[in-house]
Amino acid sequence: MSKREHDLVPTHRILSRTEVNEVLSSLGITVGNLPEILASDPQAKKAEAKDGDVLEIDREDFGKSYKYYRHVVER
Amino acid sequence: MAKDHDYNVQAGEPVGVIAAQSLGEPGTQMVLRTFHMTGMAATAIATSGLPRIIELLDAKKMPSSPIMRIYLKESYSKNFAKADEVAKKISEIKMGSVMRRIVENFSKGKILVLLNSQAMQAVDLTARSVAARLSKEVGVTAKVGEHGNIVINTHTKNLKEVRGITVKITKAIVNGIEGAGRAMVVQDRNGEFYIESAGSNIEPVMQVEGVDPAKIYTNDLFATYRVFGIEAARNTLALELMKTLEDQDISVNDRHISLIADAMTADGTIQSIGRHGLVGKKESVFAKAAFEETVKHLINAAAFGQIDHMRGVTENILVGKQIPLGTGSVRLAIKNKESKKK
């Protein structure tokens, strides 16, 4: 059974290089400005994300759905 | 007609300050004391009101009253008897609560445990199951003796060791999962059964037959963080804040709650708000010095030759400059032909 299927866990997806650039330029920020997620995080591991990747998170927050981004860091 | 973007915040709006005020003002109206309600299920004992809010914002490693809501797989959730069976597997019972007396025989190295048959019946335990669990937990040979008492052979005649084992036995868990607390079956509005427990230890509970691991809920942020990751912890944090406020009939817009939860989880871990967490991570020397431990920060900064970029609010107020918020955040505005086309 996949842990990602928990009600509280949104889907995490690794963005490709081009997608990352699109997102960053549309927001007018650099990777360093994004919120972070540890590479050791259970969901980052599940998505097989590596240091430096950007994860797109499909959030469902108080009934509003939007995308959130987290920069994968190793610490 | 108001359009969607009319509700977006303007650039330079101090959303963090507004969030802090939006939560701070209702906080003054909240109950300062943890109070108990009578005649309700296990959850009613939960810390509520301001103490709980503080606990959440301080990112305490363990809530002072942990709780689990355990939802069951379909075949279990419709049937009380089956749900109760699961609850009995989870419900944590300590030896101390089902025994009457414990007698040590130091010369033989044996310990006699007199069980409280009423208490045993109330929680559906048999002497045999207790003995089996004791043997496993404490690592001794426990057998059911006459009159349904439990006889334990410690294999040692050392006084200290025997006494040590006695203490271990009184504290041993004879049923259920460690830390899970008292678990009870509760029926929701749709007539489905789920389990509420007054403790939290989700990892082993998820493995229990019949439990739906995709729905298990705990108010223990760090357990959620360990098992499901930072996003789930953020959601729990936001939900717990919202629920605590709503329980006191205080309505705070969910944007503020979301922002606080996002700020606390922005670096991939759960950070507290305050000196040890968010404020402590502030870059500016002046901002840190203005908050607490002024001299320590200034001396450190001087010794290491730190640079203050004067980008925050506090440090700019301190030196009498305009703060970089609202209209103050704009340095130079250029009419750009390209941006007009968009």
Coordinates of C-alpha atoms in Angstrom, one line a residue:
Chain A
M1 CA 0.0 0.0 0.0
S2 CA 1.4 3.3 -1.0
K3 CA 1.8 5.9 1.7
R4 CA 1.1 8.7 -0.7
E5 CA -2.5 7.6 -0.8
H6 CA -3.1 9.1 2.6
D7 CA -5.8 11.7 2.8
L8 CA -3.3 14.3 4.1
V9 CA -0.7 13.7 1.5
P10 CA -1.0 15.5 -1.9
T11 CA 0.7 14.2 -5.0
H12 CA 4.3 15.1 -5.4
R13 CA 5.8 15.2 -8.9
I14 CA 9.3 16.0 -10.1
L15 CA 9.3 18.8 -12.6
S16 CA 11.5 18.6 -15.7
R17 CA 14.2 21.3 -16.3
T18 CA 12.0 23.2 -18.8
E19 CA 9.0 23.1 -16.5
V20 CA 11.2 24.4 -13.6
N21 CA 12.3 27.3 -15.8
E22 CA 8.7 28.1 -16.8
V23 CA 7.5 28.1 -13.2
L24 CA 10.4 30.2 -12.0
S25 CA 10.1 32.8 -14.7
S26 CA 6.3 33.0 -14.3
L27 CA 6.8 33.7 -10.6
G28 CA 9.8 35.9 -11.2
I29 CA 12.0 34.1 -8.6
T30 CA 15.0 31.8 -8.4
V31 CA 15.2 28.3 -7.1
G32 CA 16.6 29.5 -3.8
N33 CA 13.4 31.4 -3.1
L34 CA 11.2 28.3 -3.2
P35 CA 10.2 26.5 0.0
E36 CA 12.2 23.5 0.7
I37 CA 11.7 19.8 1.2
L38 CA 14.3 17.5 2.5
A39 CA 15.6 14.8 0.2
S40 CA 15.1 12.4 3.2
D41 CA 11.4 13.3 3.3
P42 CA 9.2 10.2 2.9
Q43 CA 7.4 11.8 -0.1
A44 CA 10.6 13.0 -1.7
K45 CA 11.9 9.5 -1.4
K46 CA 8.8 8.1 -2.9
A47 CA 9.0 10.4 -5.9
E48 CA 12.7 9.5 -6.1
A49 CA 13.6 13.1 -6.1
K50 CA 17.2 14.1 -5.8
D51 CA 19.1 17.1 -4.4
G52 CA 18.3 20.1 -6.6
D53 CA 15.0 18.9 -8.1
V54 CA 11.8 20.8 -7.8
L55 CA 8.7 19.1 -6.7
E56 CA 5.2 20.2 -7.8
I57 CA 2.6 19.6 -5.2
D58 CA -1.1 19.4 -6.0
R59 CA -2.5 21.0 -2.9
E60 CA -6.1 20.8 -1.7
D61 CA -6.2 23.4 1.0
F62 CA -9.4 24.3 2.8
G63 CA -11.3 23.5 -0.4
K64 CA -9.0 25.5 -2.7
S65 CA -6.8 23.6 -5.0
Y66 CA -3.5 25.1 -6.2
K67 CA 0.0 24.1 -7.0
Y68 CA 2.8 24.5 -4.6
Y69 CA 6.5 24.0 -5.3
R70 CA 9.3 22.8 -3.1
H71 CA 13.0 22.7 -3.8
V72 CA 14.6 19.4 -2.8
V73 CA 17.6 19.9 -0.6
E74 CA 19.9 17.5 1.2
R75 CA 20.8 18.5 4.7
Chain B
M1 CA -18.8 42.7 -10.3
A2 CA -15.8 41.7 -8.2
K3 CA -13.4 39.7 -10.1
D4 CA -11.2 36.9 -8.8
H5 CA -8.0 39.0 -9.0
D6 CA -9.6 41.8 -7.0
Y7 CA -9.1 39.5 -4.0
N8 CA -5.4 38.9 -4.6
V9 CA -3.1 40.6 -2.3
Q10 CA -1.3 43.6 -3.6
A11 CA 2.5 43.5 -4.0
G12 CA 4.2 44.6 -0.9
E13 CA 1.3 43.8 1.4
P14 CA 2.6 42.6 4.8
V15 CA 0.7 39.3 4.8
G16 CA 2.7 37.9 7.6
V17 CA 2.0 40.7 10.0
I18 CA -1.7 40.6 9.1
A19 CA -1.7 36.8 9.7
A20 CA -0.1 37.3 13.0
Q21 CA -2.6 39.9 14.1
S22 CA -5.5 37.9 12.8
L23 CA -4.5 35.1 15.0
G24 CA -3.3 37.2 17.9
E25 CA -6.4 39.2 18.4
P26 CA -8.9 36.3 18.8
G27 CA -6.2 34.7 20.9
T28 CA -6.9 37.3 23.6
Q29 CA -10.5 36.1 23.8
M30 CA -9.6 32.4 24.1
V31 CA -9.8 30.3 27.2
L32 CA -6.5 30.4 29.0
R33 CA -7.0 27.3 30.9
T34 CA -7.3 23.7 29.7
F35 CA -10.7 22.6 30.8
H36 CA -12.3 19.2 30.8
M37 CA -15.8 18.4 29.7
T38 CA -17.6 15.6 31.3
G39 CA -19.6 12.8 29.7
M40 CA -17.9 12.8 26.4
A41 CA -15.6 10.4 24.5
A42 CA -11.9 10.2 25.0
T43 CA -11.2 13.1 22.7
A44 CA -12.9 15.6 25.0
I45 CA -9.9 15.6 27.3
A46 CA -7.7 17.0 24.5
T47 CA -5.9 20.3 25.2
S48 CA -7.9 23.0 23.7
G49 CA -7.9 26.8 23.4
L50 CA -4.9 28.9 23.8
P51 CA -2.6 26.3 25.3
R52 CA -3.1 24.1 22.3
I53 CA -2.4 27.0 19.9
I54 CA 0.8 27.8 21.7
E55 CA 1.7 24.1 21.6
L56 CA 1.3 24.1 17.9
L57 CA 3.1 27.3 17.2
D58 CA 6.0 26.2 19.5
A59 CA 6.2 23.0 17.5
K60 CA 6.3 20.8 20.6
K61 CA 7.7 17.4 19.9
M62 CA 4.7 15.7 21.5
P63 CA 1.3 17.2 22.1
S64 CA 0.3 17.2 25.7
S65 CA -2.8 15.2 24.9
P66 CA -2.1 13.1 21.8
I67 CA -5.1 11.6 20.0
M68 CA -5.6 9.2 17.1
R69 CA -8.6 8.8 14.9
I70 CA -8.4 5.4 13.4
Y71 CA -10.7 4.8 10.4
L72 CA -11.4 1.2 9.4
K73 CA -11.6 -0.7 6.2
E74 CA -15.1 -1.0 4.9
S75 CA -15.8 -4.6 6.1
Y76 CA -14.9 -3.5 9.6
S77 CA -16.5 0.0 9.7
K78 CA -20.0 -1.3 9.3
N79 CA -19.9 -3.9 12.0
F80 CA -19.6 -2.9 15.6
A81 CA -18.3 -6.3 16.8
K82 CA -15.6 -6.3 14.2
A83 CA -14.7 -2.6 14.9
D84 CA -14.5 -3.4 18.6
E85 CA -12.2 -6.3 18.0
V86 CA -9.8 -3.9 16.2
A87 CA -10.1 -1.4 19.1
K88 CA -9.2 -4.1 21.6
K89 CA -6.1 -5.0 19.6
I90 CA -5.0 -1.3 19.8
S91 CA -6.2 -0.2 23.2
E92 CA -3.2 0.0 25.5
I93 CA -3.6 -1.6 28.9
K94 CA -0.9 -1.6 31.5
M95 CA -0.4 -4.4 34.0
G96 CA -0.9 -2.0 36.9
S97 CA -4.5 -1.4 35.9
V98 CA -5.6 -5.0 35.8
M99 CA -3.8 -6.4 38.9
R100 CA -4.7 -6.3 42.5
R101 CA -1.4 -7.1 44.2
I102 CA 2.1 -8.3 43.4
V103 CA 4.0 -10.5 45.8
E104 CA 7.7 -11.2 45.6
N105 CA 9.3 -14.4 46.8
F106 CA 13.0 -13.4 47.0
S107 CA 14.3 -16.8 48.3
K108 CA 12.8 -18.6 45.3
G109 CA 13.2 -15.8 42.8
K110 CA 9.5 -15.9 42.0
I111 CA 6.9 -13.2 41.7
L112 CA 3.2 -13.8 42.2
V113 CA 0.8 -11.4 40.4
L114 CA -2.8 -11.4 41.8
L115 CA -5.1 -10.3 39.0
N116 CA -8.1 -8.1 39.4
S117 CA -10.8 -10.3 37.8
Q118 CA -13.3 -7.4 37.5
A119 CA -10.9 -5.2 35.7
M120 CA -9.7 -8.1 33.5
Q121 CA -13.3 -8.8 32.5
A122 CA -14.0 -5.2 31.7
V123 CA -11.3 -5.2 29.1
D124 CA -11.8 -8.8 28.0
L125 CA -8.4 -10.1 29.0
T126 CA -7.6 -13.6 30.1
A127 CA -4.9 -14.6 32.5
R128 CA -3.3 -16.7 29.8
S129 CA -3.0 -13.8 27.3
V130 CA -1.6 -11.5 30.0
A131 CA 1.0 -14.1 30.9
A132 CA 2.0 -14.6 27.3
R133 CA 2.4 -10.9 26.7
L134 CA 4.3 -10.4 30.0
S135 CA 6.8 -13.1 29.0
K136 CA 7.4 -11.3 25.7
E137 CA 7.5 -7.8 27.1
V138 CA 9.6 -8.3 30.2
G139 CA 11.6 -11.4 29.1
V140 CA 10.7 -13.7 31.9
T141 CA 8.7 -17.0 32.1
A142 CA 5.2 -16.2 33.2
K143 CA 2.7 -18.9 33.7
V144 CA -0.9 -19.1 34.9
G145 CA -0.9 -20.6 38.4
E146 CA -3.7 -21.6 40.7
H147 CA -6.7 -19.4 41.2
G148 CA -5.9 -17.8 37.9
N149 CA -3.0 -15.9 39.3
I150 CA 0.2 -15.4 37.3
V151 CA 3.4 -16.9 38.6
I152 CA 6.7 -15.5 37.2
N153 CA 10.0 -17.2 37.4
T154 CA 12.8 -14.6 37.3
H155 CA 15.6 -17.2 37.2
T156 CA 17.6 -15.1 39.6
K157 CA 17.8 -14.8 43.4
N158 CA 19.5 -11.4 43.4
L159 CA 17.2 -9.1 45.4
K160 CA 17.9 -6.1 43.2
E161 CA 17.2 -7.9 40.0
V162 CA 13.9 -9.4 41.3
R163 CA 12.8 -6.0 42.5
G164 CA 13.7 -4.5 39.1
I165 CA 11.6 -7.1 37.3
T166 CA 8.7 -6.4 39.7
V167 CA 8.8 -2.7 38.7
K168 CA 9.0 -3.6 35.0
I169 CA 6.0 -5.9 35.4
T170 CA 3.8 -3.2 37.0
K171 CA 4.6 -0.9 34.1
A172 CA 4.4 -3.6 31.3
I173 CA 1.9 -3.4 28.6
V174 CA -0.3 -6.4 28.6
N175 CA -2.5 -5.6 25.7
G176 CA -2.5 -3.3 22.7
I177 CA 0.1 -1.0 21.3
E178 CA 2.5 1.1 23.3
G179 CA 1.5 4.7 23.5
A180 CA -1.8 4.1 21.8
G181 CA -3.8 4.9 24.9
R182 CA -7.3 3.9 25.6
A183 CA -9.1 3.1 22.3
M184 CA -12.8 3.3 21.9
V185 CA -15.2 2.6 19.1
V186 CA -17.2 5.7 18.0
Q187 CA -20.0 6.0 15.5
D188 CA -20.0 8.9 13.1
R189 CA -23.1 10.6 11.6
N190 CA -23.3 8.2 8.7
G191 CA -23.5 5.2 11.0
E192 CA -20.0 4.1 10.4
F193 CA -17.7 3.0 13.2
Y194 CA -14.2 4.3 13.8
I195 CA -11.9 4.3 16.7
E196 CA -10.8 7.2 18.9
S197 CA -7.8 6.8 21.1
A198 CA -6.3 8.9 23.8
G199 CA -2.7 8.3 22.7
S200 CA -0.7 8.3 19.6
N201 CA 1.6 5.9 17.9
I202 CA 0.6 5.7 14.3
E203 CA 3.4 3.5 12.9
P204 CA 2.4 0.2 14.5
V205 CA -1.4 1.1 14.4
M206 CA -1.2 1.3 10.7
Q207 CA -0.1 -2.3 10.5
V208 CA -3.1 -3.6 12.5
E209 CA -5.5 -5.7 10.5
G210 CA -8.6 -3.8 9.5
V211 CA -7.2 -0.3 10.0
D212 CA -7.3 1.9 6.9
P213 CA -3.7 3.3 6.9
A214 CA -4.8 6.0 4.3
K215 CA -7.1 7.7 6.7
I216 CA -5.4 7.4 10.1
Y217 CA -5.2 10.8 11.8
T218 CA -3.1 12.0 14.7
N219 CA -2.7 15.4 16.3
D220 CA 1.0 14.5 16.7
L221 CA 2.7 16.7 14.1
F222 CA 6.0 15.1 14.3
A223 CA 4.6 11.6 13.9
T224 CA 2.8 12.7 10.8
Y225 CA 6.0 14.3 9.6
R226 CA 8.1 11.2 10.1
V227 CA 5.6 8.8 8.4
F228 CA 4.0 10.9 5.7
G229 CA 6.4 13.9 5.2
I230 CA 6.4 17.6 5.4
E231 CA 3.2 18.2 3.3
A232 CA 1.1 16.0 5.5
A233 CA 2.5 17.7 8.6
R234 CA 1.7 21.1 7.2
N235 CA -1.9 20.0 6.5
T236 CA -2.2 18.6 10.0
L237 CA -0.8 21.8 11.5
A238 CA -3.3 23.9 9.5
L239 CA -6.2 21.6 10.4
E240 CA -5.3 21.5 14.0
L241 CA -5.0 25.3 14.2
M242 CA -8.3 25.8 12.5
K243 CA -10.1 23.2 14.6
T244 CA -8.8 24.6 17.8
L245 CA -10.1 28.1 16.8
E246 CA -13.4 26.8 15.6
D247 CA -13.9 24.9 18.8
Q248 CA -14.0 28.2 20.6
D249 CA -16.3 29.8 18.0
I250 CA -13.6 31.9 16.6
S251 CA -13.4 32.2 12.8
V252 CA -10.1 33.2 11.3
N253 CA -9.8 33.2 7.5
D254 CA -8.1 30.1 6.3
R255 CA -5.5 32.1 4.3
H256 CA -3.9 33.3 7.5
I257 CA -3.8 29.8 8.9
S258 CA -2.4 28.5 5.6
L259 CA 0.3 31.1 5.6
I260 CA 1.4 30.3 9.1
A261 CA 1.5 26.6 8.3
D262 CA 3.5 27.3 5.2
A263 CA 6.0 29.6 7.0
M264 CA 6.5 27.0 9.7
T265 CA 7.2 24.2 7.2
A266 CA 9.1 26.3 4.6
D267 CA 12.5 24.7 5.2
G268 CA 11.3 21.2 4.9
T269 CA 11.1 20.6 8.7
I270 CA 8.7 21.8 11.3
Q271 CA 10.0 25.0 12.9
S272 CA 8.6 26.8 15.8
I273 CA 7.7 30.5 15.8
G274 CA 10.0 32.4 18.1
R275 CA 13.6 32.7 19.1
H276 CA 14.5 29.1 18.4
G277 CA 12.7 28.8 15.2
L278 CA 11.6 31.4 12.6
V279 CA 12.8 34.5 14.3
G280 CA 16.2 32.8 15.1
K281 CA 16.7 32.1 11.4
K282 CA 16.3 35.8 10.6
E283 CA 19.3 37.0 8.6
S284 CA 19.6 40.5 10.0
V285 CA 21.8 41.1 13.0
F286 CA 19.8 44.2 14.0
A287 CA 16.5 42.3 13.8
K288 CA 17.8 39.6 16.0
A289 CA 19.4 42.1 18.4
A290 CA 16.1 44.0 18.6
F291 CA 14.2 40.9 19.6
E292 CA 16.1 39.3 22.5
E293 CA 19.6 38.9 23.8
T294 CA 20.8 42.1 22.2
V295 CA 24.4 42.2 23.4
K296 CA 25.0 38.5 22.5
H297 CA 24.0 39.1 18.9
L298 CA 25.9 42.4 18.5
I299 CA 29.1 41.0 19.9
N300 CA 28.8 37.9 17.7
A301 CA 28.2 39.9 14.7
A302 CA 31.1 42.2 15.5
A303 CA 33.5 39.3 16.1
F304 CA 32.6 37.6 12.9
G305 CA 32.3 40.7 10.7
Q306 CA 28.7 40.0 9.7
I307 CA 26.9 42.1 7.1
D308 CA 23.4 43.4 7.5
H309 CA 21.7 44.0 4.2
M310 CA 18.9 46.0 5.7
R311 CA 16.1 44.2 3.9
G312 CA 13.8 43.5 6.7
V313 CA 11.3 45.7 8.7
T314 CA 12.9 45.7 12.1
E315 CA 16.4 46.8 11.1
N316 CA 15.0 49.6 9.0
I317 CA 12.8 51.0 11.7
L318 CA 15.8 50.7 14.1
V319 CA 18.0 53.0 11.9
G320 CA 15.1 55.2 10.9
K321 CA 14.8 54.2 7.3
Q322 CA 11.6 53.6 5.3
I323 CA 10.4 50.0 5.7
P324 CA 10.4 47.8 2.6
L325 CA 6.7 47.1 2.7
G326 CA 3.7 48.4 0.7
T327 CA 4.7 51.6 -1.1
G328 CA 8.1 51.4 0.7
S329 CA 9.0 48.3 -1.2
V330 CA 9.0 50.1 -4.5
R331 CA 12.4 51.6 -5.4
L332 CA 11.9 52.7 -8.9
A333 CA 9.0 52.3 -11.2
I334 CA 9.6 52.2 -14.9
K335 CA 6.9 52.3 -17.5
N336 CA 7.7 49.3 -19.5
K337 CA 6.3 49.0 -23.0
E338 CA 6.6 45.2 -22.9
S339 CA 4.7 44.8 -19.7
K340 CA 2.0 47.0 -21.1
K341 CA 1.5 44.7 -24.1
K342 CA 0.8 41.8 -21.7

